[in-house]
Amino acid sequence: MRSLIPLSLLLTVLDTPVHAVVFPFTVRFGHPAPSSLHRRAPVPIGNTGNAQYVSNITIGGVTLPVLLDTGSSDLWVHFPKEVPTMTDTGTEVSLSYAVGKATGHVQLADVSLGSITVQNQAFIHVVDTSTFTSDIHAQGYDGLIGLGPNESSVIRKKMKKADSSNTLVQRVFESNRSTENYITFLLDRKGDPGEQFKGQFTISEIVPGFENITSMPKLDVDKVNRLLKADQHWQALTDEDNGIIGPDGKAVTIDSIVPGAPEGQFVAVVDSGFTFSQVPREVSDAIYGRVRGAYYDEKNEWWLIPCGQYLNISFNFGGRNYPIHPLDVVDDNFSKVDPTGKKVCIGAFQPITSAFSVLGHYDMILGMSFLRNAYTLLDFGDWIKNSADKEHPYIQMASLTNVEAARQDFIQVRLGGNASAIDDARWTLLPVDQMQHSPISAEEKKKKYQEMILSRWPYIFVGCLALVLIMIGLCVWKCCCKRRGNNANAAGGSTKKGFFSRGGGDSGKGDHLESAPRDSYAPLGGERSVGDLSKNPFSTPNSSHYNLNSPSQHHLNSPSGYDFQHAAPPYTAYPPDYGSGPRQSGYQDNRH
């Protein structure tokens, strides 16, 4: 995934004094290093106004800057000038992102990242990039490299899972299966006077000075349910009932939209392709809705707030707290002004709308505004087949932000070094009952309804299937009951046997009931009622005659339509004496 920053917004960054600066971007391998690979040399990385991070990659001898995107898995490029020699597979692939798409033919060529070279690597050559965004070259990049799971690769699916169609990172790990299968990245923050490091990317090695990341909680990325392997992301669960801490120091508690999420937890995707993090609308409102002078920009779907507003928020994962630098909560990189011409800043944690298009698989996307605050390790584990690394894939994050130091940075940058200004009454939050709420558009309501239905379709399907099976079962049972009733009536009209008699003849020694020979059934006579049966002179107090009003004899009013009470039989019934033995009955309709 990647958020699409409008070109006009990027140009405001490029035109300001805080323009792109190239920092060293080091790729490293741990020990033992692959024999065919050498220790990584520094690779240039560009940070354009904290809005996008790019690194150089060489394809067929042509070097291009590409975006680093942990939210997708495929590599695509556009050659603005020289087009290298490459092999066209004839397969066309279209990659869809949160906004925009990239379409082209899959090509094969040698691809190098630093001093690593992978031969015949599959990638997409995009000729027309207008469907992704306008003039990507003017924005400082010519493609995108996905750092997500191999299973999510669209190229791999289109190429029938051929080895050459695996992702670049997958093939690097496969070249030496004795190394650990992880990558790490450290994103720098422009305009922060207190930051002491530069951006780096590593493979199977920890950035020196950040070794504590290996002691951080391992957040299992497979823990949350997903419909398909292609839906797999670098995702993790927040802590229960404490996942997001708002600016008032209290947890923001709402329900997850993910059907498989545990109670009280959010599903968060780690995605370096998003400039602004995407959070549930209620969370974004809780962060910015109580700020004095804040208002919601419906066109761009973000909050605009006074740049001097200090907000302290944090996230909790695996029992660890990850504070967000106030310079990242209130973004001042895009030179925005309100209708009166007064400078304003963007709330960098926007209401999410893209989650509705992926069937509710996650609640939020933690992009650059979050990732600048955590050195991040992504372990591919047993996604790499036949590897020595047998662990489940996981995420580890080491916090980079010290709350007090970040406060001092904010005072220096936004308040001109005036420490007392941060406590001015104009920066105090409004009461909860005065909190503003961002409006939900009709289109978003529609998407939300669709998401609610589509994300729960397995449960709806199972429920409908169960209902159909129950209805079929009832129909079958009804038919069987009717057939048994018809058979019982047919047998009663054709045989010449009495109801039952005690086995063993006249000796009375039989212990079971069996049919007794009889000339015919003796139906009720003339106008006699059911009650008249009790007047039978042959009946005795010990006789077990048939009572048509007895619940056990409902079968006599059978579905066949024969009415015993109004028939006019020529004979009197002489039911035999059953004694104290058990009564045996034929068809019984249990409908009451």
PDB file of C-alpha atoms in Angstrom, residues 96-269:
ATOM      1  CA  SER A  96      -3.671  -1.453  -7.096  1.00  0.00           C
ATOM      2  CA  TYR A  97      -2.786   0.738  -4.131  1.00  0.00           C
ATOM      3  CA  ALA A  98      -4.844   2.628  -1.582  1.00  0.00           C
ATOM      4  CA  VAL A  99      -5.074   5.361  -4.201  1.00  0.00           C
ATOM      5  CA  GLY A 100      -3.970   4.801  -7.783  1.00  0.00           C
ATOM      6  CA  LYS A 101      -2.481   1.859  -9.631  1.00  0.00           C
ATOM      7  CA  ALA A 102       0.542   0.903 -11.722  1.00  0.00           C
ATOM      8  CA  THR A 103       0.173  -1.226 -14.851  1.00  0.00           C
ATOM      9  CA  GLY A 104       2.725  -2.702 -17.234  1.00  0.00           C
ATOM     10  CA  HIS A 105       4.422  -5.820 -18.581  1.00  0.00           C
ATOM     11  CA  VAL A 106       6.538  -8.077 -16.411  1.00  0.00           C
ATOM     12  CA  GLN A 107      10.176  -7.887 -17.460  1.00  0.00           C
ATOM     13  CA  LEU A 108      13.274  -9.847 -16.433  1.00  0.00           C
ATOM     14  CA  ALA A 109      16.632  -8.150 -15.839  1.00  0.00           C
ATOM     15  CA  ASP A 110      19.533  -8.092 -13.399  1.00  0.00           C
ATOM     16  CA  VAL A 111      18.626  -5.952 -10.380  1.00  0.00           C
ATOM     17  CA  SER A 112      21.124  -4.546  -7.894  1.00  0.00           C
ATOM     18  CA  LEU A 113      20.545  -3.060  -4.454  1.00  0.00           C
ATOM     19  CA  GLY A 114      23.853  -1.666  -3.345  1.00  0.00           C
ATOM     20  CA  SER A 115      26.376  -4.428  -4.024  1.00  0.00           C
ATOM     21  CA  ILE A 116      23.711  -7.173  -4.049  1.00  0.00           C
ATOM     22  CA  THR A 117      22.809  -8.348  -7.544  1.00  0.00           C
ATOM     23  CA  VAL A 118      19.956 -10.719  -8.347  1.00  0.00           C
ATOM     24  CA  GLN A 119      19.897 -12.090 -11.881  1.00  0.00           C
ATOM     25  CA  ASN A 120      16.725 -12.226 -13.992  1.00  0.00           C
ATOM     26  CA  GLN A 121      14.598 -10.524 -11.374  1.00  0.00           C
ATOM     27  CA  ALA A 122      10.951 -10.012 -12.298  1.00  0.00           C
ATOM     28  CA  PHE A 123       9.593  -6.452 -12.172  1.00  0.00           C
ATOM     29  CA  ILE A 124       6.947  -4.376 -13.904  1.00  0.00           C
ATOM     30  CA  HIS A 125       7.905  -1.805 -16.507  1.00  0.00           C
ATOM     31  CA  VAL A 126       5.315   0.981 -16.206  1.00  0.00           C
ATOM     32  CA  VAL A 127       5.221   3.219 -19.272  1.00  0.00           C
ATOM     33  CA  ASP A 128       2.357   5.479 -18.165  1.00  0.00           C
ATOM     34  CA  THR A 129       2.449   6.467 -14.484  1.00  0.00           C
ATOM     35  CA  SER A 130      -0.485   8.876 -14.610  1.00  0.00           C
ATOM     36  CA  THR A 131      -2.784   6.265 -13.060  1.00  0.00           C
ATOM     37  CA  PHE A 132      -0.517   6.175  -9.994  1.00  0.00           C
ATOM     38  CA  THR A 133       0.054   9.908  -9.603  1.00  0.00           C
ATOM     39  CA  SER A 134       1.027  12.766 -11.826  1.00  0.00           C
ATOM     40  CA  ASP A 135       4.693  13.018 -12.832  1.00  0.00           C
ATOM     41  CA  ILE A 136       6.414  10.823 -10.282  1.00  0.00           C
ATOM     42  CA  HIS A 137       9.831  11.872 -11.603  1.00  0.00           C
ATOM     43  CA  ALA A 138       9.115  15.474 -10.539  1.00  0.00           C
ATOM     44  CA  GLN A 139       8.382  14.147  -7.057  1.00  0.00           C
ATOM     45  CA  GLY A 140      11.810  12.549  -6.792  1.00  0.00           C
ATOM     46  CA  TYR A 141      11.296   8.873  -7.611  1.00  0.00           C
ATOM     47  CA  ASP A 142      10.813   6.562 -10.600  1.00  0.00           C
ATOM     48  CA  GLY A 143       9.262   3.480  -9.091  1.00  0.00           C
ATOM     49  CA  LEU A 144       8.493   1.508  -5.964  1.00  0.00           C
ATOM     50  CA  ILE A 145       9.994  -1.527  -4.262  1.00  0.00           C
ATOM     51  CA  GLY A 146       7.665  -3.623  -2.121  1.00  0.00           C
ATOM     52  CA  LEU A 147       9.143  -5.100   1.071  1.00  0.00           C
ATOM     53  CA  GLY A 148       6.116  -7.189   1.997  1.00  0.00           C
ATOM     54  CA  PRO A 149       5.536 -10.976   2.081  1.00  0.00           C
ATOM     55  CA  ASN A 150       6.253 -13.060  -1.005  1.00  0.00           C
ATOM     56  CA  GLU A 151       2.745 -14.554  -0.853  1.00  0.00           C
ATOM     57  CA  SER A 152       1.265 -11.094  -1.478  1.00  0.00           C
ATOM     58  CA  SER A 153       3.137 -10.635  -4.763  1.00  0.00           C
ATOM     59  CA  VAL A 154       0.808 -10.055  -7.699  1.00  0.00           C
ATOM     60  CA  ILE A 155       3.660 -10.709 -10.139  1.00  0.00           C
ATOM     61  CA  ARG A 156       4.244 -14.117  -8.551  1.00  0.00           C
ATOM     62  CA  LYS A 157       0.579 -15.007  -8.914  1.00  0.00           C
ATOM     63  CA  LYS A 158       0.487 -13.954 -12.572  1.00  0.00           C
ATOM     64  CA  MET A 159       3.712 -15.826 -13.316  1.00  0.00           C
ATOM     65  CA  LYS A 160       2.319 -19.082 -11.861  1.00  0.00           C
ATOM     66  CA  LYS A 161       4.661 -18.886  -8.862  1.00  0.00           C
ATOM     67  CA  ALA A 162       7.830 -19.374 -10.894  1.00  0.00           C
ATOM     68  CA  ASP A 163      11.063 -18.952  -8.910  1.00  0.00           C
ATOM     69  CA  SER A 164      12.070 -15.943 -11.000  1.00  0.00           C
ATOM     70  CA  SER A 165       8.808 -14.226 -10.029  1.00  0.00           C
ATOM     71  CA  ASN A 166       9.642 -14.166  -6.304  1.00  0.00           C
ATOM     72  CA  THR A 167      10.207 -10.759  -4.737  1.00  0.00           C
ATOM     73  CA  LEU A 168      13.653  -9.201  -4.626  1.00  0.00           C
ATOM     74  CA  VAL A 169      13.935  -9.580  -0.836  1.00  0.00           C
ATOM     75  CA  GLN A 170      12.752 -13.197  -1.029  1.00  0.00           C
ATOM     76  CA  ARG A 171      15.411 -14.066  -3.583  1.00  0.00           C
ATOM     77  CA  VAL A 172      18.129 -12.334  -1.532  1.00  0.00           C
ATOM     78  CA  PHE A 173      17.226 -14.511   1.465  1.00  0.00           C
ATOM     79  CA  GLU A 174      17.028 -17.626  -0.716  1.00  0.00           C
ATOM     80  CA  SER A 175      20.554 -17.004  -1.973  1.00  0.00           C
ATOM     81  CA  ASN A 176      21.819 -17.915   1.508  1.00  0.00           C
ATOM     82  CA  ARG A 177      19.410 -19.755   3.792  1.00  0.00           C
ATOM     83  CA  SER A 178      21.842 -19.833   6.705  1.00  0.00           C
ATOM     84  CA  THR A 179      21.259 -16.159   7.564  1.00  0.00           C
ATOM     85  CA  GLU A 180      18.323 -14.829   9.576  1.00  0.00           C
ATOM     86  CA  ASN A 181      15.495 -13.618   7.399  1.00  0.00           C
ATOM     87  CA  TYR A 182      14.897 -10.075   8.576  1.00  0.00           C
ATOM     88  CA  ILE A 183      15.212  -6.507   7.416  1.00  0.00           C
ATOM     89  CA  THR A 184      15.331  -3.353   9.549  1.00  0.00           C
ATOM     90  CA  PHE A 185      14.821   0.308   8.806  1.00  0.00           C
ATOM     91  CA  LEU A 186      15.513   3.502  10.679  1.00  0.00           C
ATOM     92  CA  LEU A 187      13.766   6.621   9.355  1.00  0.00           C
ATOM     93  CA  ASP A 188      15.202  10.044  10.097  1.00  0.00           C
ATOM     94  CA  ARG A 189      13.144  13.158  10.864  1.00  0.00           C
ATOM     95  CA  LYS A 190      13.923  16.371   9.029  1.00  0.00           C
ATOM     96  CA  GLY A 191      13.677  19.577  11.037  1.00  0.00           C
ATOM     97  CA  ASP A 192      14.341  17.883  14.396  1.00  0.00           C
ATOM     98  CA  PRO A 193      17.260  19.572  16.210  1.00  0.00           C
ATOM     99  CA  GLY A 194      17.610  16.742  18.701  1.00  0.00           C
ATOM    100  CA  GLU A 195      17.882  13.792  16.314  1.00  0.00           C
ATOM    101  CA  GLN A 196      21.280  12.093  16.318  1.00  0.00           C
ATOM    102  CA  PHE A 197      20.994   9.489  13.558  1.00  0.00           C
ATOM    103  CA  LYS A 198      20.449   9.164   9.827  1.00  0.00           C
ATOM    104  CA  GLY A 199      18.172   6.803   7.922  1.00  0.00           C
ATOM    105  CA  GLN A 200      19.417   3.267   7.343  1.00  0.00           C
ATOM    106  CA  PHE A 201      18.171   0.010   5.904  1.00  0.00           C
ATOM    107  CA  THR A 202      19.746  -3.356   6.761  1.00  0.00           C
ATOM    108  CA  ILE A 203      19.383  -6.987   5.808  1.00  0.00           C
ATOM    109  CA  SER A 204      20.034  -9.614   8.485  1.00  0.00           C
ATOM    110  CA  GLU A 205      21.942  -7.149  10.640  1.00  0.00           C
ATOM    111  CA  ILE A 206      21.120  -4.622  13.370  1.00  0.00           C
ATOM    112  CA  VAL A 207      22.062  -0.960  13.013  1.00  0.00           C
ATOM    113  CA  PRO A 208      24.937  -0.375  15.461  1.00  0.00           C
ATOM    114  CA  GLY A 209      23.750   1.312  18.622  1.00  0.00           C
ATOM    115  CA  PHE A 210      20.234  -0.111  18.387  1.00  0.00           C
ATOM    116  CA  GLU A 211      20.938  -3.673  19.514  1.00  0.00           C
ATOM    117  CA  ASN A 212      18.205  -3.410  22.170  1.00  0.00           C
ATOM    118  CA  ILE A 213      15.628  -4.090  19.486  1.00  0.00           C
ATOM    119  CA  THR A 214      16.257  -7.829  19.840  1.00  0.00           C
ATOM    120  CA  SER A 215      14.880  -7.685  23.398  1.00  0.00           C
ATOM    121  CA  MET A 216      11.631  -6.040  22.308  1.00  0.00           C
ATOM    122  CA  PRO A 217       8.368  -8.053  22.185  1.00  0.00           C
ATOM    123  CA  LYS A 218       7.925 -10.211  19.105  1.00  0.00           C
ATOM    124  CA  LEU A 219       4.578  -9.246  17.591  1.00  0.00           C
ATOM    125  CA  ASP A 220       3.244 -12.226  15.634  1.00  0.00           C
ATOM    126  CA  VAL A 221       1.966 -11.043  12.240  1.00  0.00           C
ATOM    127  CA  ASP A 222       0.011 -14.271  11.612  1.00  0.00           C
ATOM    128  CA  LYS A 223      -2.093 -13.941  14.756  1.00  0.00           C
ATOM    129  CA  VAL A 224      -4.998 -12.077  13.141  1.00  0.00           C
ATOM    130  CA  ASN A 225      -7.328 -13.984  10.826  1.00  0.00           C
ATOM    131  CA  ARG A 226      -7.229 -13.282   7.104  1.00  0.00           C
ATOM    132  CA  LEU A 227      -9.248 -14.674   4.210  1.00  0.00           C
ATOM    133  CA  LEU A 228      -6.357 -15.301   1.812  1.00  0.00           C
ATOM    134  CA  LYS A 229      -2.573 -15.475   1.995  1.00  0.00           C
ATOM    135  CA  ALA A 230      -2.519 -12.571  -0.447  1.00  0.00           C
ATOM    136  CA  ASP A 231      -4.145 -10.468   2.268  1.00  0.00           C
ATOM    137  CA  GLN A 232      -1.135 -10.873   4.554  1.00  0.00           C
ATOM    138  CA  HIS A 233       0.465  -7.642   5.783  1.00  0.00           C
ATOM    139  CA  TRP A 234       3.058  -6.636   8.330  1.00  0.00           C
ATOM    140  CA  GLN A 235       0.407  -6.280  11.006  1.00  0.00           C
ATOM    141  CA  ALA A 236       0.204  -6.526  14.781  1.00  0.00           C
ATOM    142  CA  LEU A 237      -2.308  -6.297  17.599  1.00  0.00           C
ATOM    143  CA  THR A 238      -2.265  -3.374  20.004  1.00  0.00           C
ATOM    144  CA  ASP A 239      -2.545  -3.979  23.738  1.00  0.00           C
ATOM    145  CA  GLU A 240      -5.983  -4.777  25.113  1.00  0.00           C
ATOM    146  CA  ASP A 241      -8.081  -1.717  26.110  1.00  0.00           C
ATOM    147  CA  ASN A 242      -4.899   0.361  26.089  1.00  0.00           C
ATOM    148  CA  GLY A 243      -3.774   0.397  22.469  1.00  0.00           C
ATOM    149  CA  ILE A 244      -3.951   4.139  21.833  1.00  0.00           C
ATOM    150  CA  ILE A 245      -3.385   6.847  24.427  1.00  0.00           C
ATOM    151  CA  GLY A 246      -4.936  10.210  23.539  1.00  0.00           C
ATOM    152  CA  PRO A 247      -3.602  13.711  24.302  1.00  0.00           C
ATOM    153  CA  ASP A 248      -5.470  13.770  27.617  1.00  0.00           C
ATOM    154  CA  GLY A 249      -3.522  10.714  28.809  1.00  0.00           C
ATOM    155  CA  LYS A 250      -6.539   8.410  28.580  1.00  0.00           C
ATOM    156  CA  ALA A 251      -6.972   5.354  26.380  1.00  0.00           C
ATOM    157  CA  VAL A 252      -9.144   5.771  23.302  1.00  0.00           C
ATOM    158  CA  THR A 253     -11.562   2.838  23.430  1.00  0.00           C
ATOM    159  CA  ILE A 254     -13.686   1.881  20.438  1.00  0.00           C
ATOM    160  CA  ASP A 255     -14.574  -1.417  18.789  1.00  0.00           C
ATOM    161  CA  SER A 256     -12.362  -2.952  16.110  1.00  0.00           C
ATOM    162  CA  ILE A 257     -13.876  -3.381  12.636  1.00  0.00           C
ATOM    163  CA  VAL A 258     -11.904  -6.609  12.146  1.00  0.00           C
ATOM    164  CA  PRO A 259     -14.133  -9.658  12.790  1.00  0.00           C
ATOM    165  CA  GLY A 260     -11.219 -11.795  14.025  1.00  0.00           C
ATOM    166  CA  ALA A 261      -9.698  -9.197  16.350  1.00  0.00           C
ATOM    167  CA  PRO A 262      -9.668 -10.003  20.084  1.00  0.00           C
ATOM    168  CA  GLU A 263     -11.921  -7.886  22.263  1.00  0.00           C
ATOM    169  CA  GLY A 264     -10.483  -4.457  23.047  1.00  0.00           C
ATOM    170  CA  GLN A 265      -7.586  -4.655  20.551  1.00  0.00           C
ATOM    171  CA  PHE A 266      -6.862  -2.978  17.220  1.00  0.00           C
ATOM    172  CA  VAL A 267      -5.196  -4.488  14.156  1.00  0.00           C
ATOM    173  CA  ALA A 268      -2.410  -2.147  13.012  1.00  0.00           C
ATOM    174  CA  VAL A 269      -0.523  -2.466   9.713  1.00  0.00           C
TER     175      VAL A 269
END
